[in-house]
Amino acid sequence: MKIKYLLLCLIMGMVFSHAKAQSIEKNNLRQRTYEELEKEFYSNRVGEGNSKSIAQSYLKKAKSEKAANHIAEGYVMLHFAEDLPNALKYLDSLQYITKNSKENTYPARIYLLRGNLYSKNDNLQSAFNNYILGLKYAKEKGNKRQIAMAHISIAHLNNYIGKHAETAKVLRHYAYDTDYMNEDEKNSLKLNLADAYIEINKMDSAYVLIEDGLLDSKKNKDVYRYHQNLGLLGYYHLHSRNYQKAIDVLLECEKYFFTNHNGSKRNQNYTLLYLGKSYAGLQEKEKAVGFFRKIDSLVLKTNYIYPELRDVYTYLIDYYKENGDKEKQLYYVDRFLKVDQVLDMQFRYISRELPRRYDTPELQQEKEDITNELTKRKSLFYIVLSLLLISHLLFINVYFKYKKSEKNYKKIAQDLIQSVNENRVGKKSDGEIKKEISSEPLLTENTEDKASRTISEDIARNILHELEIFESKDQFLNKGITLGSLAKKIKTNSKYLSEIINTYKGKNFATYLNDLRIDYAISRLANDKKFRSYKIPFIAEELGYNNEQAFTLAFKKRTGTPLSIYLKEIENMSSD
């Protein structure tokens, strides 16, 4: 009985002590000023430590004092520590309480925060929509910082769809050409700028930024940012094919980002991705697969989807196919299809909407700024007169250019048809027709010497022989051909195949493939009336293209005349 009594007293004492400690902490928080609470909350990474307690005390204090502007800030602070549904509710409350606010930060701040929240939760469509609204209201209020934040956030979406050069341009501008970004923001911009530089192969510029970031974060004892830069250094080495160097630094990042919740979903996923790719580069397939499987586990747990996952699942599928493990191969095929569906949906939406709702309005804004500048210098009469004159001249110019272009297009189309007819009358083989139309560059000693420096004569001859088979059997019409798949088919590697095509065909792989398809189309459309009667999307598919637009663009680029005019001239010449 005594022991039970002592244990009960001990437990009650511990509960009382904990409650007392919490009460003291809450009292201390309530006694502090708004400025002190904000400073402590934002001094660390948001969501860590006792940030939620600070935010709750801040909001409670603000509500008790009926301070609307501080109540708004309390909702902002609290939304950082919540999951998506609850965070959105806090932002809805923020929108309600600031609907009549005269501050120039609202309502843009609400939409920018929502955009960041959706982006963090991988809903890029909603993120983009909110960034656009945030940019609109920031411009209306003339808030430079918010305009910058919107541009930077949209730049990251540009990076997502592969427009790395445009991303780098925006990030560089705000990192170096503005005076209203603080040091932390500039450091973050430089980190992302280095990543964009690697993507566009500006390796020296990227390395300088990474080294500066490492030194600066070490000097300021910013461990988190140090490991972010270290991870980027690993990617730099991976991109430079220094696989072991990449592994050495990335293993250190893995240890940090997977300890005590130090890493974000992005840091954790990309650290594993770069490690897996580095081991794949060293042909250590088992280790690469180990890291890629960890990524799949993370994706299942967090639902964090990003473009490079396609490479991860493709590698796993190929690995288990080679090892004859049908069950795991089927599992990763299924995972690939699910991830690919999400990526395809996001990519198509961002690719379609970003130019329409961001690029075009930005150009229109630029045009308006120029017009306004002209208005200050000239009277309205001269501006209107000038614009009318210019518009008439442009119309006349465009009209005559169109007529001239149309005439040139018809001439090109007629020459192509005549060339095809002459080949038919002369009973030339398909291979001769294609060779005549494609105008492949003649082989010279220079090209042979150039190729022989890196590829043996026997290998080069074998690859060229396989390419002759590829062309003669019209295998280029197969859908989904890539440099890698063709290299695998003819039992060589992508590097050798690319070099042979560049050297002996005088063009890169994509151009080579397009030219073969278009040359085939030129001949068959002229000779095959039934094929010509099919709808363009069907013809495009028959020729191996994914869609009508890709085919028509490739046709014009190759021939110099639009497909519609070529078809029209065929019908005209046939009727004549």
Short mmCIF file of C-alpha atoms in Angstrom, two decimals, residues 84 112-128 130-131 153 156-157 265 304-305 346:
data_model
loop_
_atom_site.label_atom_id
_atom_site.label_comp_id
_atom_site.label_asym_id
_atom_site.label_seq_id
_atom_site.Cartn_x
_atom_site.Cartn_y
_atom_site.Cartn_z
CA LEU A 84 -3.39 21.65 -45.62
CA LEU A 112 0.82 34.23 -52.16
CA LEU A 113 0.60 32.27 -48.89
CA ARG A 114 -2.05 30.00 -50.38
CA GLY A 115 0.16 29.49 -53.42
CA ASN A 116 3.09 28.48 -51.22
CA LEU A 117 0.84 26.16 -49.23
CA TYR A 118 -0.47 24.41 -52.33
CA SER A 119 3.03 24.22 -53.80
CA LYS A 120 4.31 22.61 -50.58
CA ASN A 121 1.53 20.02 -50.92
CA ASP A 122 2.28 19.42 -54.64
CA ASN A 123 -0.93 20.93 -55.99
CA LEU A 124 0.81 22.98 -58.67
CA GLN A 125 -2.37 23.97 -60.51
CA SER A 126 -3.86 25.64 -57.42
CA ALA A 127 -0.46 27.09 -56.54
CA PHE A 128 -0.17 28.72 -59.96
CA ASN A 130 -3.03 31.74 -56.46
CA TYR A 131 0.33 33.15 -57.54
CA SER A 153 7.36 31.55 -57.32
CA HIS A 156 10.04 27.90 -60.03
CA LEU A 157 7.03 26.60 -61.97
CA LYS A 265 10.39 16.40 -48.57
CA TYR A 304 5.57 14.17 -53.14
CA ILE A 305 5.65 13.95 -56.97
CA GLN A 346 0.40 18.99 -63.90
#
